[in-house]
XYZ file of C-alpha atoms in Angstrom:
249
model
C 84.967 89.941 316.040
C 84.040 90.621 312.417
C 80.809 91.595 310.696
C 78.155 88.898 310.387
C 75.788 90.147 307.707
C 72.112 89.394 308.329
C 68.884 90.315 306.557
C 66.259 91.915 308.730
C 62.576 91.233 308.181
C 60.925 93.859 305.995
C 59.072 96.378 308.119
C 56.291 96.586 305.538
C 55.620 92.842 305.790
C 55.444 93.118 309.573
C 52.929 95.953 309.296
C 50.662 93.574 307.356
C 51.256 90.816 309.941
C 50.386 93.193 312.771
C 47.275 94.389 310.971
C 46.114 90.770 310.655
C 46.933 90.158 314.328
C 45.011 93.267 315.335
C 42.012 92.131 313.284
C 42.196 88.673 314.864
C 42.285 90.225 318.327
C 39.198 92.287 317.470
C 37.370 89.199 316.223
C 38.274 87.170 319.331
C 37.108 90.036 321.508
C 33.654 89.776 319.911
C 33.366 86.130 320.973
C 31.946 85.287 324.392
C 34.329 84.459 327.270
C 37.483 85.127 325.181
C 38.190 88.670 326.343
C 41.425 87.678 328.115
C 42.818 86.062 324.966
C 41.869 89.134 322.944
C 43.694 91.397 325.427
C 46.762 89.148 325.179
C 46.724 89.439 321.381
C 46.411 93.220 321.647
C 49.360 93.305 324.075
C 51.550 91.168 321.800
C 50.651 93.392 318.864
C 51.661 96.448 320.894
C 55.013 94.935 321.930
C 55.826 94.057 318.319
C 55.734 97.765 317.467
C 59.080 98.169 319.228
C 60.828 96.012 316.623
C 60.777 98.564 313.785
C 63.864 100.528 312.779
C 65.384 102.309 309.790
C 68.879 101.832 308.365
C 70.032 105.075 306.742
C 72.163 105.226 303.604
C 75.842 104.984 304.559
C 75.195 103.461 308.002
C 75.555 99.997 309.486
C 73.271 98.799 312.295
C 74.757 96.293 314.732
C 72.025 94.092 316.227
C 72.452 92.621 319.709
C 69.965 90.529 321.675
C 70.306 90.236 325.448
C 73.899 91.464 325.206
C 74.939 89.036 322.455
C 75.916 90.261 318.998
C 73.593 88.792 316.361
C 74.664 90.463 313.140
C 74.996 93.599 311.042
C 72.559 95.165 308.593
C 74.142 97.745 306.282
C 71.604 97.868 303.441
C 69.412 100.938 303.793
C 65.723 100.315 304.353
C 62.817 99.839 306.777
C 63.188 96.725 308.945
C 61.775 94.776 311.855
C 63.724 92.630 314.311
C 63.136 91.189 317.784
C 61.457 93.870 319.949
C 63.984 93.380 322.761
C 67.047 93.822 320.548
C 69.448 96.724 320.905
C 70.918 98.606 317.944
C 74.227 100.415 317.586
C 74.526 102.667 314.540
C 77.965 102.986 312.905
C 78.689 105.419 310.069
C 80.353 103.897 306.994
C 80.924 107.276 305.340
C 84.353 108.768 304.663
C 85.827 110.713 307.569
C 88.439 113.457 307.162
C 90.476 113.953 310.310
C 93.316 116.312 311.215
C 95.923 115.112 313.708
C 98.091 117.684 315.437
C 100.069 119.809 315.280
C 102.443 118.475 317.932
C 106.170 118.729 318.670
C 108.625 115.885 318.202
C 112.243 115.166 317.229
C 113.746 113.753 314.045
C 116.451 111.076 314.049
C 119.202 113.732 313.909
C 117.834 115.595 316.939
C 116.090 118.430 315.079
C 112.944 119.552 316.883
C 109.907 119.577 314.601
C 106.291 120.639 314.554
C 104.147 118.295 312.511
C 100.535 117.566 311.587
C 98.778 114.819 309.642
C 95.639 114.671 307.478
C 93.688 111.404 307.167
C 90.738 110.190 305.126
C 89.275 106.894 306.285
C 86.061 104.921 306.699
C 84.830 101.969 308.707
C 84.992 98.767 306.635
C 84.107 96.238 309.367
C 81.545 97.770 311.717
C 81.569 94.957 314.292
C 85.369 94.855 314.498
C 85.600 98.636 314.848
C 82.780 98.951 317.401
C 83.713 96.068 319.676
C 87.471 96.596 319.290
C 87.612 100.309 320.106
C 85.927 102.333 322.836
C 85.677 105.369 320.548
C 86.403 104.877 316.845
C 87.458 108.449 315.970
C 89.640 108.890 319.049
C 91.281 105.504 318.508
C 92.039 106.233 314.838
C 93.576 109.559 315.875
C 95.716 107.849 318.513
C 96.912 105.129 316.103
C 97.689 107.726 313.407
C 99.708 109.885 315.800
C 101.628 106.940 317.249
C 102.502 105.656 313.756
C 103.615 109.115 312.615
C 105.750 109.557 315.727
C 107.509 106.221 315.174
C 108.148 106.994 311.498
C 109.522 110.499 312.088
C 112.085 109.154 314.552
C 113.427 106.851 311.812
C 114.492 109.664 309.440
C 116.821 112.689 309.752
C 115.481 116.133 308.910
C 118.427 116.974 306.594
C 120.470 114.719 304.314
C 123.628 116.940 304.225
C 124.540 115.680 300.779
C 124.404 112.022 301.771
C 122.315 109.522 299.845
C 119.651 108.962 302.493
C 115.977 109.767 302.907
C 115.370 113.012 304.782
C 112.140 114.525 306.057
C 112.759 117.895 304.404
C 113.689 116.720 300.899
C 111.854 113.414 300.435
C 108.240 114.118 301.410
C 106.797 111.717 298.806
C 108.825 108.778 300.125
C 108.005 109.617 303.746
C 104.278 110.033 303.017
C 104.176 106.688 301.182
C 105.918 104.920 304.062
C 103.500 106.503 306.538
C 100.368 105.583 304.566
C 101.571 101.982 304.121
C 102.319 101.490 307.831
C 99.106 103.173 308.988
C 96.887 101.279 306.530
C 98.100 97.953 307.897
C 97.411 98.968 311.508
C 93.937 100.330 310.789
C 92.893 97.249 308.815
C 93.392 95.214 311.993
C 90.657 97.230 313.739
C 88.141 97.303 310.868
C 89.055 100.678 309.367
C 90.021 101.271 305.732
C 92.507 104.075 305.106
C 91.738 106.074 301.953
C 94.662 108.501 302.200
C 97.176 109.794 304.730
C 99.849 112.447 304.466
C 101.884 114.846 306.550
C 100.321 118.296 306.261
C 103.495 119.890 307.552
C 106.866 118.903 308.952
C 108.413 122.160 310.130
C 111.683 122.734 311.920
C 111.171 124.803 315.059
C 114.572 126.447 314.565
C 116.103 125.362 317.849
C 119.835 125.072 318.371
C 121.448 122.669 315.966
C 122.737 119.320 317.107
C 126.523 118.926 317.060
C 126.553 116.386 314.211
C 124.373 118.696 312.118
C 126.674 121.682 312.724
C 129.766 119.629 311.825
C 128.194 118.421 308.578
C 127.135 121.923 307.512
C 130.533 123.402 308.430
C 132.393 120.720 306.453
C 130.186 121.298 303.435
C 130.716 125.086 303.548
C 134.502 124.737 303.938
C 134.622 122.338 301.008
C 132.796 124.853 298.812
C 135.145 127.691 299.858
C 138.211 125.485 299.342
C 137.171 124.831 295.757
C 137.458 128.584 295.056
C 140.341 129.533 297.361
C 142.858 126.868 298.283
C 143.012 126.797 302.096
C 145.690 125.419 304.363
C 144.804 122.859 307.008
C 145.155 125.463 309.765
C 142.865 127.854 307.901
C 140.311 125.077 307.461
C 140.451 124.209 311.167
C 140.036 127.832 312.204
C 137.146 128.382 309.820
C 135.486 125.170 311.023
C 135.600 126.294 314.654
C 134.113 129.678 313.773
C 131.374 128.149 311.642
C 130.449 125.585 314.294
C 130.269 128.314 316.913
C 127.852 130.279 314.739
C 125.793 127.259 313.709
C 125.417 125.854 317.228
C 124.042 129.166 318.527
C 121.863 129.978 315.492
C 118.110 130.025 316.203
């Protein structure tokens, strides 16, 4: 369901209408044998008072009548609508939301602590309200789920290879995250202004075997460039380095 923009009746016009109705009821009351009609006019005038409402700057008011959505008014002002309508107010202002921190794992098995910062606003009030039980909680859940999926696609280190890593390519990772999240939020009536990882921090747990092998190979290669090593010396050094790296906190 998407927004259906409607124009409410001006509250000031209805005040004039009610004043005329009140005057008419007073006149009818002065006539003989028309007291019941006068009381009915007074009652109708009283019921009409319930139809007034104010739309604040930066808000959208969703109008429903007998459980059926009738439309949205998002222009600030003083309005009148059916006295038996119900109104749901939705803020259209920018929201800044922090997600996390929480623990997860990168593609190469490195355990991470991460958090995300979002800035968003509701762009389609009807879609957001009727599509989500709680807008803020749902945005948080979508943002966390998207971040989790993205983090699992990238390794934490690149180990000299030409690939995107979480530690060295934050701009690329942030752009990919914002693009994916923006598309998901648009589907539920929310416009993403900005999104970025506040932190992606290694928790310093034991290294995965493939990480230790890559680091050991790189270190041996650097040593070999200075001191020519035999194959047996390289193998021995590799075992020692892997032993240290796999137990390093």
